[in-house]
Each structure stands twice: as structure tokens, then as C-alpha cells.
Coordinates of C-alpha atoms and ligand atoms in Angstrom, one line a residue:
E5 CA -15.8 11.4 7.9
P6 CA -14.7 8.8 5.2
R7 CA -10.8 9.3 4.5
V8 CA -8.2 7.3 2.6
F9 CA -5.3 7.1 3.1
S10 CA -2.9 4.6 1.2
G11 CA 1.1 4.4 0.5
V12 CA 3.7 3.0 -1.7
Q13 CA 7.5 2.4 -0.7
P14 CA 9.9 4.1 -3.3
T15 CA 12.4 0.7 -3.2
G16 CA 12.3 0.3 -6.9
N17 CA 10.8 -1.9 -9.3
L18 CA 7.3 -1.0 -9.2
H19 CA 6.0 -4.0 -10.8
L20 CA 2.0 -5.0 -12.3
G21 CA 1.5 -6.6 -8.2
N22 CA 2.0 -2.7 -7.1
Y23 CA 0.0 -0.9 -9.9
L24 CA -3.1 -3.7 -9.5
G25 CA -3.1 -4.2 -6.2
A26 CA -2.8 -0.8 -4.8
I27 CA -2.1 2.7 -7.4
S28 CA -4.2 1.8 -10.0
R29 CA -7.6 1.3 -7.1
F30 CA -6.3 4.5 -5.8
V31 CA -7.8 6.6 -9.2
P32 CA -11.8 6.0 -9.3
L33 CA -11.3 6.6 -5.2
Q34 CA -10.0 10.1 -5.0
D35 CA -13.7 10.7 -7.1
E36 CA -15.6 9.0 -4.1
M37 CA -14.0 10.6 -0.7
P38 CA -11.3 12.5 0.1
S39 CA -8.0 10.4 -0.8
I40 CA -4.7 10.7 0.7
Y41 CA -1.6 8.9 -1.8
C42 CA 1.9 9.2 0.1
V43 CA 5.1 8.1 -0.6
V44 CA 6.6 6.3 2.3
D45 CA 10.3 7.3 2.4
L46 CA 10.2 6.5 5.9
H47 CA 8.7 3.3 5.7
A48 CA 11.7 2.6 3.0
V49 CA 14.2 3.4 4.9
T50 CA 14.1 0.5 7.8
V51 CA 16.5 -1.0 5.1
W52 CA 19.0 0.0 3.1
Q53 CA 18.6 2.5 0.6
E54 CA 21.0 4.7 -1.7
P55 CA 20.6 8.1 -1.0
A56 CA 20.3 9.0 -4.7
E57 CA 18.2 6.4 -5.5
L58 CA 16.1 7.1 -3.0
T59 CA 15.7 10.5 -4.0
R60 CA 15.8 8.9 -8.0
A61 CA 12.4 6.7 -6.3
T62 CA 10.5 9.1 -4.1
R63 CA 10.3 11.3 -8.3
E64 CA 9.5 8.0 -10.0
V65 CA 6.7 6.8 -7.4
T66 CA 5.1 10.1 -7.6
A67 CA 4.9 9.9 -11.5
A68 CA 2.9 6.8 -11.4
Y69 CA 0.6 8.4 -9.2
L70 CA 0.6 11.0 -11.7
A71 CA 0.7 8.3 -15.2
A72 CA -1.2 6.4 -13.8
G73 CA -4.1 9.3 -13.0
I74 CA -4.6 10.1 -9.6
D75 CA -5.2 14.2 -10.4
P76 CA -2.6 16.2 -8.1
K77 CA -6.6 18.6 -7.7
K78 CA -8.6 16.3 -5.6
A79 CA -5.9 14.3 -3.8
I80 CA -2.8 15.0 -2.2
I81 CA 0.1 13.1 -2.7
F82 CA 2.7 14.0 -0.6
N83 CA 6.2 11.1 0.8
Q84 CA 6.0 11.3 4.0
S85 CA 9.4 12.0 5.2
Q86 CA 7.7 15.5 4.7
V87 CA 5.5 15.5 6.7
K88 CA 6.9 15.1 10.9
E89 CA 3.9 13.9 12.8
H90 CA 4.2 10.8 10.9
A91 CA 7.0 10.7 13.4
E92 CA 5.8 11.8 15.8
L93 CA 2.9 9.7 16.4
A94 CA 4.4 7.0 15.3
W95 CA 6.7 7.1 18.2
I96 CA 3.3 7.5 20.6
F97 CA 2.1 4.5 18.9
N98 CA 5.5 2.9 19.4
C99 CA 4.1 3.4 23.5
I100 CA 1.0 2.1 23.0
A101 CA 1.4 -1.3 21.2
R102 CA 2.9 -4.4 22.8
M103 CA 5.7 -6.0 21.1
G104 CA 3.9 -9.8 22.3
W105 CA 2.0 -7.9 18.7
L106 CA 5.1 -7.1 17.3
N107 CA 6.3 -10.9 17.6
R108 CA 3.7 -12.2 15.2
M109 CA 4.6 -9.7 12.3
T110 CA 5.3 -12.1 9.7
Q111 CA 6.6 -9.8 7.0
F112 CA 9.0 -8.6 9.9
K113 CA 9.9 -12.5 9.7
E114 CA 10.4 -12.8 6.2
K115 CA 12.3 -9.8 5.8
A116 CA 14.5 -9.9 9.2
G117 CA 15.2 -13.5 7.3
K118 CA 17.3 -15.8 9.4
N119 CA 20.2 -12.6 11.1
R120 CA 16.9 -11.3 13.4
E121 CA 19.5 -9.6 15.5
N122 CA 21.1 -7.1 13.0
A123 CA 17.7 -6.1 11.1
S124 CA 16.6 -2.1 11.9
V125 CA 14.3 -1.1 15.0
G126 CA 13.1 0.7 12.0
L127 CA 12.1 -2.5 10.7
F128 CA 10.6 -4.5 13.7
A129 CA 8.5 -1.2 14.6
Y130 CA 7.7 -0.6 11.1
P131 CA 3.8 -1.7 11.7
N132 CA 3.2 1.5 13.8
L133 CA 4.7 3.5 11.7
M134 CA 2.1 2.4 8.8
A135 CA -0.8 3.1 12.2
A136 CA 0.8 6.4 12.4
D137 CA 0.5 7.3 8.7
I138 CA -3.3 6.0 8.7
L139 CA -4.2 7.8 11.9
A140 CA -3.0 10.8 12.3
Y141 CA -5.3 11.3 8.8
R142 CA -8.3 9.8 10.6
A143 CA -8.1 8.2 8.0
T144 CA -11.3 5.5 7.6
H145 CA -10.3 3.9 4.3
V146 CA -7.2 2.2 3.4
P147 CA -7.0 0.1 -0.7
V148 CA -3.4 -2.8 -0.4
G149 CA -2.6 -5.6 -0.9
D150 CA -3.5 -8.5 0.8
D151 CA 0.8 -8.3 2.3
Q152 CA -0.5 -5.8 4.0
K153 CA -3.8 -7.7 6.0
Q154 CA -1.6 -8.3 9.2
H155 CA -0.7 -5.0 9.4
L156 CA -4.1 -3.3 8.7
E157 CA -5.5 -5.2 12.1
L158 CA -2.1 -4.2 13.8
T159 CA -3.7 -0.4 13.2
R160 CA -6.8 -0.9 14.1
D161 CA -6.6 -2.8 18.0
I162 CA -4.3 0.5 18.2
A163 CA -6.0 3.1 17.6
Q164 CA -8.7 0.8 19.7
K165 CA -5.5 0.8 22.8
F166 CA -5.6 4.7 22.7
N167 CA -9.7 5.0 22.5
N168 CA -10.3 2.7 25.5
D169 CA -6.8 4.2 27.3
F170 CA -8.3 7.6 27.4
V171 CA -11.4 6.6 27.0
E172 CA -12.5 9.5 30.0
R173 CA -9.6 12.1 29.0
I174 CA -11.5 11.4 24.8
R175 CA -15.0 12.6 26.9
E176 CA -13.8 15.2 29.1
L177 CA -12.2 17.4 25.9
G178 CA -15.0 16.4 23.9
L179 CA -12.8 15.3 21.3
G180 CA -15.1 12.0 20.7
I181 CA -16.2 10.9 17.1
P182 CA -19.8 8.2 17.7
N183 CA -18.6 5.2 17.9
P184 CA -20.1 3.6 14.5
E185 CA -20.4 -0.5 15.8
P186 CA -20.8 0.4 19.9
T187 CA -20.4 -3.6 21.4
P188 CA -19.8 -3.9 25.7
E189 CA -15.5 -3.4 25.5
S190 CA -15.8 -0.9 23.0
P191 CA -16.3 2.5 24.4
D192 CA -19.6 5.0 22.6
E193 CA -17.2 7.7 21.5
L194 CA -14.1 6.7 19.7
Y195 CA -10.8 8.8 19.1
F196 CA -9.2 6.5 16.3
P197 CA -11.5 5.6 13.5
I198 CA -11.6 1.5 13.6
T199 CA -9.9 2.0 9.8
E200 CA -12.0 -0.8 7.2
P201 CA -8.5 -2.2 5.2
M202 CA -9.9 -2.2 1.3
I203 CA -8.7 -6.1 -0.3
A204 CA -10.8 -6.7 -2.7
G205 CA -10.3 -8.4 -6.4
P206 CA -8.7 -10.5 -8.6
A207 CA -5.2 -8.7 -7.9
T208 CA -5.3 -8.5 -4.2
R209 CA -1.9 -11.5 -4.1
I210 CA -0.7 -10.8 -7.8
M211 CA 2.6 -13.7 -8.1
S212 CA 6.4 -14.1 -9.7
L213 CA 5.8 -15.0 -13.1
R214 CA 8.2 -17.1 -12.0
D215 CA 6.8 -18.6 -9.3
G216 CA 3.3 -18.9 -9.2
T217 CA 3.2 -19.0 -4.6
K218 CA 5.7 -16.8 -4.0
K219 CA 5.0 -13.0 -4.3
M220 CA 5.0 -10.2 -7.2
S221 CA 8.0 -8.5 -5.1
K222 CA 10.3 -5.0 -6.1
S223 CA 13.6 -7.4 -3.8
D224 CA 13.2 -10.6 -6.3
P225 CA 16.6 -11.0 -8.2
S226 CA 15.3 -12.2 -11.1
D227 CA 13.8 -9.1 -13.4
L228 CA 11.3 -12.4 -15.8
S229 CA 9.5 -12.4 -12.0
R230 CA 7.9 -9.3 -12.1
I231 CA 7.2 -6.9 -14.7
N232 CA 8.1 -3.4 -14.0
L233 CA 6.0 -0.4 -15.2
T234 CA 8.8 0.7 -16.6
D235 CA 9.2 -1.7 -19.1
D236 CA 8.5 -1.7 -22.5
A237 CA 5.9 -3.4 -25.2
E238 CA 8.6 -5.5 -26.2
A239 CA 9.9 -6.4 -22.5
I240 CA 6.5 -6.6 -21.6
S241 CA 5.7 -9.6 -24.3
R242 CA 9.3 -11.2 -23.4
K243 CA 7.6 -11.6 -19.2
V244 CA 5.0 -12.8 -20.5
R245 CA 6.1 -15.3 -22.8
K246 CA 8.7 -16.7 -20.8
A247 CA 6.5 -17.0 -17.3
K248 CA 5.8 -20.2 -16.0
T249 CA 3.3 -22.4 -16.9
D250 CA 1.7 -25.8 -16.7
P251 CA 1.3 -28.1 -19.8
E252 CA -2.3 -28.0 -19.5
A253 CA -5.4 -26.1 -21.0
L254 CA -7.1 -23.5 -19.5
P255 CA -10.2 -24.3 -17.4
S256 CA -14.1 -23.5 -17.9
E257 CA -14.6 -22.1 -14.6
V258 CA -12.4 -21.3 -11.7
M259 CA -11.9 -24.0 -10.0
G260 CA -10.2 -25.9 -12.5
L261 CA -7.2 -23.5 -11.2
E262 CA -7.1 -24.6 -7.4
G263 CA -3.9 -26.3 -7.5
R264 CA -2.6 -24.7 -10.3
P265 CA -0.8 -21.5 -9.3
E266 CA 0.7 -20.0 -12.6
A267 CA -2.9 -20.6 -14.4
D268 CA -4.6 -19.1 -11.6
N269 CA -1.6 -16.0 -11.6
L270 CA -2.5 -15.3 -15.4
V271 CA -6.1 -15.7 -15.6
G272 CA -6.5 -13.0 -12.3
I273 CA -3.5 -10.2 -14.1
Y274 CA -5.5 -10.9 -17.4
A275 CA -9.5 -10.0 -15.5
A276 CA -7.6 -7.0 -13.5
L277 CA -5.6 -6.1 -16.1
S278 CA -9.3 -5.9 -18.2
G279 CA -11.7 -4.4 -15.5
R280 CA -13.6 -8.6 -15.2
T281 CA -13.9 -11.5 -13.2
K282 CA -11.5 -14.8 -13.8
A283 CA -14.6 -16.6 -14.6
E284 CA -15.3 -13.8 -17.8
V285 CA -12.0 -14.8 -18.0
L286 CA -12.7 -18.3 -18.7
A287 CA -15.5 -17.5 -20.2
E288 CA -13.9 -16.5 -23.1
Y289 CA -10.1 -18.7 -22.8
G290 CA -11.4 -21.8 -21.1
G291 CA -10.0 -24.9 -23.5
Q292 CA -7.6 -22.6 -25.2
Q293 CA -4.0 -23.5 -24.6
F294 CA -0.6 -20.5 -23.0
S295 CA 0.1 -20.2 -26.7
V296 CA -3.1 -18.5 -27.8
F297 CA -3.7 -17.0 -23.8
K298 CA -0.3 -15.8 -23.2
P299 CA 0.5 -13.8 -26.1
A300 CA -3.4 -11.5 -25.4
L301 CA -2.0 -11.2 -22.3
S302 CA 0.2 -9.6 -22.7
D303 CA -1.4 -7.2 -26.0
L304 CA -3.3 -5.8 -23.0
A305 CA -0.7 -5.9 -21.0
V306 CA 0.9 -3.5 -22.9
E307 CA -1.9 -1.6 -23.7
R308 CA -2.6 -0.8 -20.0
L309 CA 0.9 -0.3 -19.4
A310 CA 2.6 1.7 -22.0
P311 CA 0.6 4.7 -21.3
I312 CA 1.3 5.1 -17.9
A313 CA 5.2 4.6 -18.4
D314 CA 5.8 6.6 -21.9
N315 CA 3.6 9.0 -19.1
M316 CA 6.4 7.9 -16.7
R317 CA 9.1 9.1 -18.4
R318 CA 8.2 12.0 -19.6
L319 CA 7.2 12.9 -15.9
I320 CA 10.1 12.3 -14.3
A321 CA 12.4 14.3 -16.8
D322 CA 10.8 17.2 -15.1
P323 CA 11.9 16.7 -11.2
G324 CA 10.7 20.2 -10.4
H325 CA 7.3 19.9 -11.9
I326 CA 7.3 16.3 -9.2
D327 CA 8.9 18.3 -6.3
A328 CA 5.7 21.3 -6.3
V329 CA 3.5 18.4 -6.4
L330 CA 5.8 16.6 -3.4
R331 CA 6.1 20.3 -1.9
D332 CA 2.0 21.9 -2.2
G333 CA 0.9 18.3 -1.1
A334 CA 3.5 18.0 2.1
E335 CA 1.5 21.4 3.1
R336 CA -2.0 20.0 2.7
A337 CA -1.5 17.2 3.9
A338 CA 0.4 19.0 7.6
A339 CA -2.7 21.1 7.6
I340 CA -5.2 17.7 8.2
A341 CA -2.3 15.7 10.8
A342 CA -1.7 18.8 12.5
P343 CA -4.8 19.8 14.5
V344 CA -4.7 15.1 14.9
L345 CA -0.9 15.1 17.0
H346 CA -2.7 18.3 18.0
D347 CA -5.4 16.6 20.5
V348 CA -3.2 13.3 20.6
R349 CA -0.7 15.4 23.1
R350 CA -4.0 16.8 25.0
I351 CA -5.4 13.5 25.1
M352 CA -2.4 12.2 26.5
G353 CA -1.2 14.7 28.9
F354 CA 2.1 16.4 27.5
L355 CA 2.1 20.3 28.6
E356 CA 2.5 22.8 25.5
A357 CA 3.9 25.7 26.3
R358 CA 3.5 27.4 23.1
Ligands
AQP7 N1 2.6 -9.2 -5.6 C1 1.5 -8.1 -4.8 N2 -0.1 -8.7 -5.7 C2 -1.2 -7.6 -5.0 N3 -0.2 -6.4 -4.6 C3 1.1 -6.2 -3.7 N4 1.9 -4.9 -3.6 C4 2.7 -5.0 -3.4 N5 2.5 -6.7 -3.7 C5 1.9 -6.8 -4.8 C6 0.9 -4.1 -2.7 O1 1.8 -3.0 -3.3 C7 1.3 -1.4 -2.5 C8 2.7 -1.0 -2.4 O2 3.5 -2.1 -1.9 P1 5.2 -1.6 -0.6 O3 5.7 -0.4 -1.5 O4 4.5 -1.0 0.5 O5 5.6 -2.7 -0.5 P2 5.8 -4.1 -0.5 O6 5.1 -4.9 -0.3 O7 7.3 -4.0 0.2 O8 6.2 -5.0 -2.2 P3 7.2 -5.9 -2.8 O9 6.7 -5.3 -4.1 O10 6.7 -6.8 -2.2 O11 9.3 -5.4 -2.6 P4 9.7 -6.1 -0.8 O12 10.3 -7.1 -2.8 O13 10.7 -4.9 -0.3 O14 9.2 -7.1 -0.1 C9 1.0 -2.0 -1.2 O15 -0.8 -1.8 -0.8 C10 1.0 -3.5 -1.4 O16 0.1 -4.1 -0.4

């Protein structure tokens, strides 16, 4: 049974990359499949979070989901720490995943930096919690930005190993689902599905406005490097105007963007915001200077983002409503995850007295 799961961390500074790479793509999916969108606060605390700021940011991400058009009657919206099954399954996956698998994760290396001895154990085990987030709902589809690709591969590896390690038990207890792609090495019945990453379109990796080789990121110290979802029209147009570019005119074909990371990024942003391909954008703006393209881009960004920012401000002014949405979502999420954890306990042989 198809099901979508994805999440965003409440770590402040929600930006255009989070919107185009993730949140905006959640909206149409809610009409296609049962969808679960989580504010992943347990992930946020893998690095230090000021408690009051964590609360504020949790409500802000929820407001962004709602303002972008996710309907809490259709999709489930909740914050991770309210559903204890995430933490429980993450522990089990800590015992399934291998040190060697996690040692290869590039995001840990980047985030821990040189001082690895001082990184939290949670930051290292982060991908296991992410696998638990997805598999607690036996989700099949996960829309994310390109930076999450490696973590999703790990989720597949964890599901695979669990299915293989417990193949006999899963069969005995009659808990398997048919394997859609059986191979000689994989069982014909699975407990956890092998998740499909959904990483597609022109906005899977939005780059910094100050450096076309760096990802647009919440933690970049320069506010000019990103367009925040809460920026007003004036801030958006100032940031687009100041965005780094090269002196050439835009090419008329996508191939001409090669070796021009800043131009490529701005064209990609335009394409994603207008629902077109880069080729279509270049068919219109090829041969034009940035002095023409940038104002067009900034008008488009304001047109698309200003209503979301307005909605977010309105929603944030009523934290009681946001908290009620999260509480209701947590109940519905737990109703799906609790039976999965019950199965997992039986599969693994944990004795349950109640
Ligand atoms: N630049 C980006 N382009 C496209 N998608 C992006 N995402 C993040 N940055 C970009 C996607 O947004 C979703 C939520 O991300 P997250 O909250 O889990 O955190 P992150 O990836 O750690 O975000 P940042 O901005 O990159 O934070 P820092 O500065 O902490 O590293 C995910 O689907 C992600 O792919």
C-alpha cells in the first residue's frame, strides 16, 4: 500500500531550498496517496537547540506546512517527539545498522567537522532515526532534496537487513507483504517495504545565492545566502539583486549553463517557482543579461512566496491552533505506528506481558 512520509527539522531559517526541494512537493502528493508530514524535532536536538527556540521553530515549520497548502484533514501533520514509536524503532535500527554503514555518511562528516570526538552520538546515529521515521509507517515514497539521497539508501539497507535477518519469523507469523521485486538474494515476502526516494525536478539542490557551489542552508551565517520563507518583498528583491552571478548573458540552451553554477542555480529557481523546465525558461530568457533576468526572478519569487509568508505570520499568531493540529496529527500517526512496533516486537521475540 503506497504511503508518503517526509520531514523538516525545526532548526530556524526555513528557506527557499526547503520549500522547493521538499515542502512544495508535499502539497500535490497529499491528493495522490496517504501522506504523513513530520516536524522532526528529535533530529533537531542532535545539535544544541535553545529550548524556547525549539518550541518556536516547531510551530514555525508547522505553519509553513499549513501555509504552503498541506491540508491537515487530508495529510497527517505532527511533531516527531509526540509519537514515541520513532525513538523506539530507532533503537532497534541502532542494532540493525552497522558502524561501517554510518561511517560512510557524508552529512555526519560535514556537520561534525574536525571535532568529531565532541559530536553527539545522536548526530552519528541520525540516519537510523530517519529510517525509523519512514519505516514506522511502512512508507513507500519519500520526497526529499538531493542532500538526503545517501540517508535514503541507508533506509533501504536497514529495511533489507531486517527483512533478511528475520525472514523465517516474518513468514511464520504471517506478517509479510509480497516483495514487488524478488531476486535470488531477497525473500519473496518482506516486512518493511524498500522505500522509493522521490528526488526529481529542477529544485532538488538549491544553491547559496552567494556561492553557487554551496547548498542553500539554514546554518549559513550569511542571511544574503538564502531566501527565508518569512522574508518580505523588499528582502527578497534585495537578495536576488545581490545574488552572485557571472558577467555573461544567459545561454539559450541548458548545456550552456555548464560551468556556470550561479547562473544554473538562478535559472533552476525560476523554473521551479514557475513550474517550468530550465529549457523552457532559457527559451524565454536566453541571450538576456542578468539585469533583465534578476528583476523577473525577484517578481516571481515575491508573487509565489509573499502569500505563504503572510499566511505563516497569521498562523503563528495563533499557537493554540497550531498545537491542536499537531496533537490531532500525533494521534493519527500513532494509530499507524503502534501496530507496526507491535509487529516488530513479535518478530524480534520481545516478550510482551501486556
Ligand atoms: N538547498 C536545498 N535545496 C533543495 N532541498 C533542500 N533541502 C534542504 N536544503 C535544500 C531539503 O529540505 C528538507 C528539509 O531539510 P531539513 O530541515 O531536514 O534540514 P537540512 O537538510 O539540514 O537543511 P539545511 O538548510 O541544509 O540545514 P543545515 O544548515 O543544518 O544543513 C529535506 O528534504 C532536504 O533535502
